[in-house]
Amino acid sequence: MPLFYDARIRAYLYQVIAVGLVLLVAWVMFSTASANLAKQDIATGFGFLARQAGFVITETAITYEPTDTIGRAILVGIANTVKVSLLAAILGTIFGLLVGIGRLSHNPVLSRLMLAYVEALRNVPLLLYLLLWYSLIISTFPPVKQAIQMLPGVFLSNSGLVMPALHWESGFAALVTAILVGIVAATFVARMLGRQRVVSGKDRPVALIATVAFLLPLVAALLLANISVTWDVPELGRFRLSGGYHLRPEFVALLLGLTLSVSANVAEIVRAGIQAVSKGQWEAATALGLSRARTLKLVILPQALRIIIPPLTNTYLTVFKNSSLAIAIGYPDLVMVSNTIMNQTGQAIESIAIFMGVYLGLSILISLVMNWYNAKVALRER
Amino acid sequence: MKSRILQLCATVAGIAVGLVAATSANAATTLETVKARGKLICGVSMSTPGFATADAKGHMEGFDVDVCRAVAAAVFGDPEKVDFVLTNINTRFQALQSGEIDMLSRQTTMTFSRETSLGLDFGPTVFYDGQGLMVPKSLGVNSAKELTDAAICTLPGTTTAQNLSDFFRTIGGKFELVVFENPDENRNAFFSGRCEAISSDRSDLASIRAVANNPDDYVVLPETISKEPLAPAVRQNDSNWRDIVSWSAWMLMAAEERGITQANVDEMTKSEDPEIQRMLGVNEELGKMLNLDNKWGYNIIKGVGNYGEVFERNLGTKTALGLTRGPNTRWSEGGLLYAPPFR
């Protein structure tokens, strides 16, 4: 048989050709762009990343000063993008799960309400919501000088929520270790007891024992390690509250907008997933005497999860990319920082290449993680 | 199957050839391109009162717009033969580099790195500006130095954010920077009190103040924290086109110096002053040296007036912006406007 008709070889051949073509096109575009830039005397290259940034970024997830390099400023942008999208994905999923289940409720008021919620959020562009939330926040709350004091040291105003922050003198690492050890211990204990119950049939208070397992390392850390914290309490200066932890309206508006948009999408995915599980499963569970809530938790959701995961991956990718709308409401994400840099250096192609690279890289990472999880929950046929 | 792959290869090769071919076809000079098109395409800023805005009928007006019209009048004898492209801060230079616009006439600061590394050349400074800060009067602040710890709203990038950082570093204070992509959001955040101050070029602050519900509630602080020479820009290495843009701008200034106005330009053609005669194309052929009609100077002044008229019409004390001439006065009165001799 000629080599070309071997299905496997042919499959590889196509792949090689496809990759080759993509590389060819990329190379042609790259060389054309470089030639054009050279012809117009436009500077190229990534050398500008080592130059001093010189501008302030107000909200930073990692330490940053204007005297740091442009490269560092881009890292700050990436960290801010990751922070807000990660939080939005987690909160949106939890919230969306509840809305999705509510959508299937037998209570007509609840299910209609959830329907309205989902439709309202899915049918209006996210950008408009972001502008709406932002305008609401900055026009509803009073200026800083008339900030509402909710609790001692906790102030709410149109420049955000300021609260006392814990300042770790020492012992932070010990505490984190204790919490991690606690989580591992609790998981281990819970699993072991579960297995024992299957074997021996003895019913022990699993939740209680797991909690104790979680708390023990924590108590040990508190007793043994030298943990000392001070409170960093905000003070009202001439214009601003200084010190403490500052939750800014730009971040809140973006997080709110993204979270709600994720939750609406997740709700639809969850509803579709649940409805896709055969009705017989409900009936069988009811016949066994399981309550509706337990049926959902033990029988339906585990099966629905297999249908839910792939579209959920899409939602996560979307929220991550949508976070770039931050620029409209002043949250310093990757795009905003890159834009500032583009303006100051004029290195548009390089800056865009960087943020395309970052978005591509992180999107692939999200896909990989979700695909791994998908493979884990997939139906295993033996 | 094989033929389908061949087809795909051919398509991709075609695209590649197209990409290469498209880039080698820009041999024509800007003047030739503009003349062949029959219209100038000029990049201006987005809705900045006084500099570039559309009136109720959609007709563009403003200081930057008039600079475009002056060039259109020089090339075509008709100030209306110009199309405007609204450029934002991020795309303005790319629009010029890629040939989407023939010239950029917006509040763009001439700087060393822009002139040397962006593939563009600046014309003469048409507006001497400087970055300032504006605060609500109720804040009780009289100097930018008192603004330590304040939140300051700005537009992204440009030189604005960096100048602020530099300023607060020299006075040893910190501040919170809030950056918006969209000028409207930027203004709203300031007006609703999210920021204590807003920072931009002083001319732009006047423009922001002009749209406030009650402009008298806001005050521009005395400090000017940077030099912002605003100048039109063209693509690099097109000397003739740069000359046309530069000398059109200087024509506006020289006309004011010589007392030539939109109203008296016809009379002035009878003037005995040899420089006025050269400027208006009565004797000598300066226009031909620019590859333009000899009446180019006459056309500019007839079409848009002199610098003083352009300034007063768009930015002056009788407009909503209410700017005084300040450094933008002619050199003979102690200002910075100085047109080289027309000879």
XYZ file of C-alpha atoms in Angstrom:
725
model
C 0.000 0.000 0.000
C 1.467 3.391 -0.906
C 2.412 5.441 2.110
C -0.004 8.230 1.184
C -3.045 6.002 1.648
C -2.100 5.072 5.214
C -4.737 6.879 7.297
C -2.347 7.692 10.129
C 0.409 9.002 7.921
C -2.097 11.029 6.020
C -3.440 12.537 9.213
C 0.074 13.571 10.228
C 0.758 14.907 6.741
C -2.287 17.184 6.881
C -1.274 18.455 10.266
C 2.236 19.226 9.087
C 0.885 21.009 5.996
C -1.563 23.033 8.105
C 1.097 24.102 10.593
C 3.476 24.892 7.743
C 0.917 27.115 6.051
C 0.178 28.983 9.254
C 3.880 29.535 9.833
C 4.342 30.683 6.236
C 1.554 33.238 6.504
C 2.863 34.423 9.873
C 6.354 34.773 8.444
C 5.155 36.723 5.416
C 3.126 39.062 7.628
C 5.986 39.516 10.039
C 8.583 40.243 7.379
C 6.239 42.604 5.531
C 5.480 44.483 8.716
C 9.172 44.742 9.652
C 10.099 45.924 6.161
C 7.355 48.544 6.214
C 8.327 49.758 9.658
C 11.971 49.974 8.637
C 10.980 51.914 5.517
C 9.022 54.411 7.654
C 11.833 54.671 10.207
C 9.681 53.305 12.996
C 11.675 51.734 15.787
C 11.028 48.043 16.475
C 12.049 45.436 19.023
C 11.306 44.678 22.654
C 14.128 46.749 24.133
C 11.617 49.260 25.473
C 10.492 46.748 28.121
C 13.608 47.534 30.168
C 12.991 51.292 30.149
C 11.556 53.050 33.201
C 7.755 53.119 33.106
C 7.324 56.449 34.863
C 3.567 56.299 35.305
C 1.462 55.453 38.312
C -0.800 52.408 38.404
C -3.221 52.841 41.241
C -4.504 49.326 41.734
C -1.743 46.740 41.867
C -1.876 43.060 42.747
C 1.933 42.954 42.924
C 4.236 45.686 44.193
C 4.974 48.404 41.689
C 6.491 51.894 41.686
C 6.668 54.368 38.789
C 10.433 53.881 38.829
C 10.025 50.209 37.863
C 10.427 49.007 34.289
C 7.794 48.885 31.576
C 8.054 45.079 31.720
C 7.047 45.184 35.389
C 4.122 47.462 34.543
C 2.890 44.870 32.040
C 3.160 42.193 34.743
C 0.995 44.375 36.992
C -1.563 44.550 34.185
C -1.520 40.770 33.746
C -1.898 40.203 37.500
C -4.860 42.614 37.619
C -6.524 40.872 34.667
C -6.040 37.436 36.229
C -7.254 38.622 39.639
C -10.538 40.069 38.420
C -11.340 37.276 35.951
C -10.523 34.518 38.428
C -12.728 36.049 41.111
C -15.528 36.664 38.615
C -15.340 33.072 37.374
C -15.532 31.608 40.901
C -18.299 33.886 42.191
C -20.197 33.696 38.905
C -20.144 29.893 38.935
C -21.508 29.628 42.466
C -24.179 32.213 41.788
C -24.999 30.790 38.348
C -25.453 27.294 39.767
C -28.071 28.607 42.192
C -29.838 30.632 39.491
C -29.789 27.654 37.100
C -31.392 25.404 39.707
C -33.875 28.149 40.593
C -34.812 28.342 36.931
C -36.042 24.711 37.135
C -37.973 25.256 40.344
C -41.626 24.221 40.457
C -42.359 27.568 42.038
C -43.517 29.739 39.095
C -42.553 33.039 40.760
C -39.002 31.884 41.381
C -38.496 30.307 37.972
C -39.936 33.321 36.108
C -37.787 35.656 38.165
C -34.691 33.660 37.293
C -35.721 33.606 33.639
C -36.000 37.400 33.623
C -32.615 37.675 35.312
C -30.917 35.432 32.768
C -32.525 37.075 29.753
C -31.827 40.611 30.964
C -28.166 39.831 31.453
C -27.611 37.803 28.314
C -29.294 40.175 25.907
C -27.574 43.461 26.763
C -23.911 44.057 25.907
C -21.642 43.692 28.915
C -20.045 47.078 28.239
C -23.342 48.851 28.895
C -23.723 47.032 32.207
C -20.195 47.955 33.221
C -20.881 51.628 32.521
C -24.203 51.322 34.353
C -22.730 49.733 37.497
C -19.876 52.190 37.506
C -22.114 55.235 37.102
C -24.433 53.887 39.791
C -21.589 53.426 42.239
C -19.980 56.808 41.716
C -23.222 58.743 41.640
C -25.038 56.934 44.464
C -22.393 57.046 47.158
C -21.203 60.333 48.672
C -17.753 61.825 48.018
C -14.915 60.728 50.289
C -15.207 63.701 52.611
C -18.757 62.710 53.523
C -17.920 59.010 53.555
C -20.418 56.851 55.412
C -18.793 55.214 58.406
C -20.368 51.789 58.575
C -18.297 50.366 61.418
C -15.355 51.938 63.190
C -12.679 52.169 60.501
C -14.928 51.017 57.653
C -15.824 53.795 55.228
C -18.037 53.702 52.163
C -17.893 56.453 49.542
C -17.851 56.901 45.792
C -14.164 56.150 45.803
C -14.852 52.730 47.213
C -14.899 50.768 50.405
C -11.997 51.307 52.771
C -11.512 49.004 55.742
C -8.831 48.193 58.283
C -6.267 45.769 56.950
C -4.282 43.163 58.839
C -0.621 43.927 58.807
C 1.475 40.816 59.450
C 4.468 41.404 61.645
C 5.400 37.703 61.654
C 3.904 34.232 61.456
C 2.064 34.655 58.152
C 3.835 31.676 56.559
C 3.112 29.468 59.584
C -0.581 30.288 59.413
C -0.834 29.582 55.679
C 0.974 26.271 56.167
C -1.390 25.363 59.003
C -4.437 26.072 56.840
C -3.057 23.981 53.978
C -2.187 21.098 56.296
C -5.666 21.396 57.820
C -7.356 21.132 54.423
C -5.313 18.076 53.471
C -5.971 16.427 56.850
C -9.702 17.117 56.719
C -9.995 15.720 53.186
C -8.019 12.633 54.143
C -10.057 11.973 57.288
C -13.349 12.463 55.470
C -12.343 10.001 52.745
C -11.108 7.429 55.192
C -14.311 7.580 57.250
C -16.364 7.334 54.079
C -14.542 4.200 53.024
C -14.928 2.735 56.525
C -18.642 3.359 56.431
C -18.956 1.387 53.200
C -17.003 -1.503 54.721
C -18.316 -1.591 58.289
C -21.581 0.286 57.998
C -20.744 2.368 61.081
C -22.092 5.896 60.801
C -19.757 8.456 62.408
C -20.215 12.279 62.513
C -17.923 12.838 59.521
C -18.394 16.623 59.299
C -17.511 17.110 62.949
C -14.388 14.959 62.802
C -13.220 16.639 59.586
C -13.668 20.063 61.183
C -11.563 19.014 64.135
C -8.899 17.693 61.734
C -8.912 21.044 59.983
C -8.718 23.083 63.200
C -5.980 21.094 64.961
C -3.018 22.369 62.877
C -4.452 25.860 63.131
C -4.560 25.710 66.915
C -1.034 24.278 66.958
C 0.191 27.134 64.782
C -1.476 29.709 66.995
C 0.124 28.222 70.092
C 3.585 27.426 68.754
C 4.403 30.032 66.101
C 4.949 33.648 67.033
C 2.036 35.211 65.234
C 1.714 38.925 65.627
C -0.501 41.223 63.634
C -1.308 44.882 63.791
C -4.292 46.628 62.332
C -3.703 49.175 59.603
C -6.647 51.482 60.247
C -7.641 53.990 57.561
C -7.497 57.651 58.468
C -9.236 60.539 56.813
C -6.651 62.870 55.327
C -7.332 66.126 53.547
C -8.808 64.379 50.484
C -8.517 60.640 50.848
C -8.595 57.893 53.369
C -5.075 56.675 53.733
C -4.035 53.234 54.932
C -6.171 50.127 55.265
C -7.501 47.959 52.502
C -9.105 49.815 49.619
C -11.780 48.245 47.416
C -12.060 50.690 44.502
C -15.254 51.283 42.509
C -13.526 50.506 39.199
C -12.662 47.035 40.458
C -16.056 46.469 42.069
C -17.959 47.577 38.955
C -15.877 45.311 36.750
C -16.127 42.360 39.119
C -19.871 42.862 39.474
C -20.393 43.121 35.714
C -18.280 40.085 34.911
C -19.710 37.988 37.767
C -23.314 38.659 36.742
C -22.531 37.924 33.117
C -20.835 34.645 34.067
C -23.699 33.716 36.371
C -26.289 34.167 33.600
C -24.294 31.980 31.235
C -23.596 29.364 33.890
C -27.294 29.325 34.818
C -28.254 28.436 31.264
C -25.560 25.799 31.009
C -26.597 24.246 34.326
C -30.256 24.242 33.325
C -29.444 22.579 30.005
C -27.225 20.051 31.763
C -29.870 19.126 34.321
C -32.636 18.894 31.766
C -30.453 16.639 29.646
C -30.366 14.006 32.391
C -33.069 11.482 31.643
C -36.335 11.862 33.521
C -36.092 8.239 34.584
C -33.248 9.154 36.912
C -35.551 11.497 38.844
C -38.267 8.869 38.984
C -35.869 6.182 40.119
C -34.493 8.416 42.857
C -38.004 9.361 43.986
C -38.904 5.679 44.058
C -35.979 5.111 46.419
C -37.426 7.767 48.685
C -34.789 10.442 48.131
C -35.886 14.014 48.609
C -35.753 16.418 45.674
C -32.706 18.210 47.055
C -30.805 14.970 47.691
C -31.749 13.645 44.264
C -30.338 16.766 42.712
C -27.150 16.608 44.719
C -26.446 12.881 44.591
C -27.993 11.705 41.338
C -28.643 14.493 38.861
C -25.778 16.982 39.256
C -22.976 14.384 38.985
C -24.450 13.219 35.675
C -25.196 16.739 34.470
C -21.600 17.768 35.183
C -20.415 15.758 32.169
C -22.585 17.856 29.900
C -21.856 21.080 31.723
C -18.054 21.145 31.654
C -17.337 21.765 27.929
C -19.613 24.813 27.538
C -18.431 26.023 30.929
C -14.895 26.173 29.524
C -16.181 28.591 26.899
C -17.766 30.776 29.549
C -14.503 30.951 31.474
C -12.592 31.866 28.318
C -15.156 34.568 27.586
C -14.996 36.140 31.031
C -11.231 36.256 30.828
C -11.327 38.002 27.461
C -14.229 40.263 28.471
C -12.180 41.573 31.373
C -10.450 43.752 28.782
C -13.575 45.939 28.788
C -12.077 47.238 32.041
C -10.558 50.044 30.042
C -13.965 51.706 29.735
C -14.322 52.166 33.476
C -10.764 52.859 34.492
C -9.596 49.548 35.956
C -5.905 49.088 35.102
C -5.958 45.688 33.403
C -3.450 44.407 30.872
C -5.029 46.269 27.958
C -5.098 49.595 29.735
C -1.484 49.307 30.861
C -0.443 48.249 27.353
C -2.328 51.183 25.848
C -0.522 53.602 28.107
C 2.776 52.039 27.132
C 1.836 52.100 23.450
C 1.171 55.801 23.768
C 4.411 56.592 25.456
C 6.703 54.440 23.368
C 4.781 54.253 20.092
C 5.633 50.525 19.976
C 2.136 49.499 18.966
C 2.927 46.240 17.206
C 5.092 44.944 20.034
C 2.585 45.942 22.731
C -0.271 44.295 20.882
C 1.879 41.219 20.255
C 2.515 41.003 24.002
C -1.089 41.168 24.990
C -2.148 38.819 22.223
C 0.502 36.405 23.482
C -0.694 36.731 27.053
C -4.366 36.276 26.188
C -3.569 33.321 23.935
C -1.319 31.704 26.536
C -3.744 32.101 29.421
C -6.708 30.981 27.288
C -4.863 27.815 26.337
C -4.039 27.261 30.002
C -7.716 27.590 30.959
C -8.655 25.127 28.195
C -6.038 22.634 29.337
C -7.181 22.750 32.957
C -10.827 22.409 31.980
C -10.104 19.588 29.539
C -8.204 17.751 32.234
C -11.156 18.168 34.587
C -13.523 17.098 31.832
C -11.548 13.910 31.269
C -11.684 13.278 35.009
C -15.472 13.477 35.298
C -16.175 11.817 31.955
C -18.105 8.569 32.019
C -15.598 5.767 32.336
C -16.649 2.653 30.525
C -14.979 -0.467 31.706
C -8.585 15.347 -1.385
C -5.281 16.145 -2.995
C -6.818 18.825 -5.177
C -8.450 20.429 -2.177
C -5.087 20.782 -0.464
C -3.604 22.231 -3.636
C -6.458 24.699 -3.736
C -5.779 25.701 -0.160
C -2.080 26.143 -0.928
C -2.903 28.332 -3.907
C -5.217 30.500 -1.825
C -2.656 31.000 0.893
C 0.067 31.760 -1.650
C -2.280 34.281 -3.252
C -2.876 36.017 0.065
C 0.858 36.097 0.733
C 1.621 37.609 -2.674
C -1.167 40.131 -2.140
C 0.293 41.184 1.181
C 3.717 41.740 -0.324
C 2.354 43.523 -3.394
C 0.151 45.838 -1.348
C 3.132 47.211 0.470
C 5.216 48.184 -2.537
C 2.529 50.384 -4.095
C 3.016 53.514 -1.996
C 5.464 55.345 -4.214
C 3.202 58.375 -4.897
C 3.795 61.492 -2.803
C 1.101 62.657 -0.430
C 0.362 65.729 -2.551
C -0.193 63.557 -5.639
C -2.433 61.216 -3.654
C -4.463 64.098 -2.221
C -4.831 65.816 -5.591
C -5.832 62.600 -7.338
C -8.443 61.946 -4.647
C -9.742 65.501 -4.865
C -9.952 65.731 -1.075
C -7.683 66.041 1.906
C -8.189 63.502 4.693
C -7.342 65.011 8.028
C -7.205 63.240 11.421
C -8.692 65.269 14.284
C -9.616 64.493 17.885
C -12.973 63.134 18.958
C -15.484 65.712 20.106
C -13.279 68.248 21.859
C -15.178 71.546 22.023
C -13.136 74.366 20.534
C -10.712 72.065 18.746
C -12.817 69.612 16.815
C -16.565 69.140 17.155
C -19.453 68.801 14.770
C -22.077 71.551 14.913
C -25.809 70.827 14.848
C -25.695 70.277 11.084
C -22.752 67.893 11.287
C -20.294 70.443 9.919
C -16.937 70.106 11.661
C -15.575 73.158 13.411
C -12.744 74.025 15.774
C -9.165 75.180 15.910
C -7.611 71.892 14.724
C -10.279 71.606 12.063
C -9.390 75.059 10.728
C -5.742 74.038 10.393
C -6.943 71.177 8.164
C -9.121 73.584 6.203
C -6.161 75.921 5.695
C -4.193 73.082 4.094
C -7.199 72.100 1.964
C -7.528 75.723 0.858
C -3.823 75.819 -0.030
C -4.060 72.643 -2.116
C -7.501 73.028 -3.721
C -8.422 76.675 -3.192
C -11.454 75.382 -1.308
C -11.424 74.952 2.511
C -14.335 72.510 2.328
C -12.454 69.889 0.303
C -11.501 67.920 3.369
C -12.811 64.777 5.039
C -12.320 64.381 8.766
C -11.355 61.161 10.495
C -11.922 61.093 14.250
C -8.819 59.552 15.789
C -8.417 58.519 19.389
C -5.285 58.732 21.470
C -4.314 55.147 20.715
C -4.815 55.049 16.983
C -3.789 58.548 15.904
C -0.188 57.745 14.965
C -1.027 54.430 13.319
C -3.686 56.177 11.225
C -1.024 58.540 9.942
C 1.690 55.905 9.518
C -0.572 53.596 7.560
C -1.732 56.323 5.182
C -5.347 56.332 6.371
C -5.035 60.085 6.891
C -2.853 62.623 5.061
C -2.121 64.720 8.118
C -2.847 64.693 11.828
C -4.216 67.892 13.279
C -5.256 67.236 16.810
C -4.041 68.082 20.288
C -0.818 66.167 19.834
C 2.345 67.197 21.645
C 5.539 67.350 19.649
C 8.158 65.345 21.528
C 11.637 64.103 20.784
C 10.804 60.399 20.796
C 7.706 60.830 18.663
C 9.634 62.786 16.048
C 12.524 60.334 15.989
C 10.967 56.901 16.405
C 7.394 57.067 15.137
C 8.045 57.654 11.450
C 6.487 61.091 11.452
C 7.472 64.733 11.154
C 5.873 67.607 13.013
C 4.954 70.949 11.508
C 5.264 74.226 13.422
C 3.646 74.483 16.844
C 0.212 75.984 16.277
C -0.809 76.062 19.931
C 1.464 76.429 22.942
C -0.151 74.498 25.742
C 0.832 73.076 29.096
C -0.639 70.464 31.388
C -2.669 71.771 34.253
C -5.068 70.536 36.912
C -8.656 71.535 37.499
C -10.548 71.155 40.794
C -13.988 72.062 42.068
C -13.899 75.470 43.795
C -15.535 73.902 46.849
C -12.391 71.859 47.474
C -10.657 75.016 48.678
C -7.375 74.198 46.980
C -5.242 76.989 45.521
C -2.196 75.120 44.323
C -1.463 71.745 42.740
C 1.105 71.202 45.493
C -1.752 70.827 47.981
C -3.126 67.871 46.045
C -0.989 65.234 47.772
C -3.067 62.063 48.354
C -5.855 63.259 46.052
C -7.350 61.102 43.303
C -6.738 62.537 39.843
C -8.675 61.545 36.708
C -6.913 61.508 33.341
C -7.092 59.967 29.908
C -4.711 57.048 29.368
C -1.168 57.370 28.156
C -0.087 60.423 26.260
C 2.335 62.414 28.293
C -0.273 63.275 30.917
C 0.143 60.375 33.327
C 3.915 60.600 33.231
C 3.967 64.364 33.840
C 1.758 63.881 36.895
C 4.045 61.168 38.272
C 7.055 63.396 37.689
C 5.354 66.369 39.326
C 4.356 64.489 42.457
C 7.765 62.856 42.658
C 9.452 66.264 42.688
C 7.178 67.568 45.430
C 7.513 64.282 47.311
C 3.834 63.361 47.432
C 1.684 60.466 46.331
C -1.603 60.466 44.466
C -4.211 58.058 43.161
C -4.432 57.944 39.359
C -7.765 56.999 37.781
C -7.537 56.498 34.032
C -10.363 56.346 31.496
C -10.208 55.463 27.832
C -13.248 57.538 26.976
C -13.212 61.352 27.444
C -16.901 61.330 28.449
C -16.335 58.781 31.231
C -13.311 60.749 32.336
C -15.370 63.931 32.632
C -18.262 62.155 34.383
C -15.966 60.622 36.972
C -14.574 64.058 37.745
C -17.930 65.838 37.818
C -19.437 63.188 40.101
C -16.596 63.523 42.582
C -14.800 60.222 42.051
C -11.645 62.313 41.648
C -10.729 65.533 43.412
C -8.917 66.808 40.330
C -8.757 66.243 36.605
C -5.558 66.735 34.658
C -4.999 67.453 30.995
C -3.664 70.196 28.732
C -4.945 73.591 29.905
C -6.828 74.099 26.654
C -8.540 70.739 27.161
C -9.418 71.640 30.766
C -11.090 74.787 29.453
C -12.984 72.594 27.056
C -14.064 70.235 29.878
C -15.063 73.167 32.061
C -17.155 74.557 29.212
C -19.420 71.498 29.252
C -19.938 71.439 33.037
C -23.435 72.160 34.336
C -22.055 75.185 36.072
C -18.573 76.096 34.738
C -18.054 78.634 37.523
C -17.898 75.814 40.075
C -14.534 74.706 38.720
C -11.158 76.359 38.739
C -7.959 75.581 36.856
C -4.991 75.670 39.247
C -2.140 78.078 38.454
C 0.627 75.472 37.993
C 1.552 74.403 34.505
C 3.411 71.142 35.022
C 4.640 70.543 31.488
C 5.264 72.119 28.106
C 2.859 70.879 25.460
C 3.611 72.320 22.037
C 0.687 71.097 19.930
C 1.607 70.676 16.298
C 0.228 69.065 13.165
C 2.086 65.957 11.983
C 2.732 64.286 8.639
C 4.469 61.100 7.538
C 8.242 61.228 7.513
C 10.309 61.634 4.335
C 7.797 63.581 2.282
C 9.492 66.937 2.347
C 7.147 68.685 -0.079
C 4.050 67.707 1.897
C 5.625 68.748 5.166
C 6.476 72.133 3.596
C 2.885 72.582 2.501
C 1.499 71.837 5.982
C 4.163 73.898 7.771
C 3.899 76.951 5.544
C 0.100 76.842 5.593
C 0.289 77.101 9.383
C 2.869 79.872 9.164
C 0.716 81.644 6.581
C -2.011 81.950 9.238
C 0.455 83.520 11.682
C 2.122 85.806 9.119
C -1.258 87.027 7.918
C -2.149 88.178 11.414
C 1.227 89.869 11.727
C 0.665 91.752 8.469
C -2.921 92.627 9.300
C -4.422 90.541 6.514
C -7.896 89.284 7.449
C -10.587 87.245 5.764
C -12.471 90.512 5.171
C -9.670 92.646 3.741
C -7.669 90.029 1.832
C -8.986 91.212 -1.558
C -7.949 94.798 -0.826
C -4.606 93.580 0.460
C -3.722 92.149 -2.947
C -3.268 95.812 -3.983
C -0.845 96.403 -1.093
C 2.541 97.906 -1.859
C 4.236 95.746 0.833
C 6.451 93.277 -1.063
C 6.034 90.497 1.507
C 2.245 90.762 1.393
C 2.497 90.635 -2.387
C 4.589 87.457 -2.156
C 2.266 85.864 0.391
C -0.831 86.533 -1.677
C 0.829 85.493 -4.943
C 0.644 88.914 -6.565
C 4.285 88.845 -7.613
C 6.841 86.030 -7.479
C 5.711 82.476 -7.580
C 6.110 81.050 -4.074
C 3.162 78.734 -4.640
C 4.864 77.037 -7.586
C 7.810 76.199 -5.331
C 5.404 74.191 -3.154
C 3.862 72.612 -6.276
C 0.693 74.547 -5.469
C -1.345 77.257 -7.117
C 0.263 80.676 -6.794
C -2.857 81.946 -5.007
C -2.437 79.392 -2.180
C -1.852 82.015 0.518
C -4.760 84.135 -0.666
C -6.948 81.015 -0.622
C -6.006 80.136 2.958
C -6.819 83.578 4.321
C -9.949 83.955 2.192
C -11.066 80.495 3.327
C -10.318 80.447 7.066
C -8.922 83.871 8.030
C -5.686 84.598 9.891
C -4.417 82.968 13.095
C -6.047 85.552 15.336
C -9.414 85.100 13.643
C -9.163 81.307 13.885
C -8.244 81.544 17.569
C -10.954 84.009 18.531
C -13.613 82.132 16.589
C -12.919 78.772 18.246
C -11.189 79.316 21.571
C -11.286 83.014 22.358
C -12.850 84.920 25.210
C -16.205 85.159 23.439
C -16.488 81.370 23.088
C -17.513 78.858 25.746
C -13.851 78.009 26.324
C -12.943 81.618 27.025
C -9.190 81.206 26.532
C -6.919 84.223 26.446
C -4.101 84.260 23.908
C -1.363 83.820 26.552
C 1.804 82.530 24.880
C -0.144 82.132 21.642
C 0.359 85.799 20.796
C 2.585 86.977 17.965
C 6.252 87.531 18.812
C 6.042 91.270 18.260
C 3.653 91.448 21.224
C 5.717 89.237 23.460
C 4.193 85.904 22.432
C 5.716 82.794 20.898
C 4.185 82.870 17.405
C 6.931 83.615 14.935
C 6.535 82.848 11.244
C 9.721 82.725 9.175
C 9.917 85.262 6.351
C 7.994 84.595 3.150
C 10.687 85.242 0.615
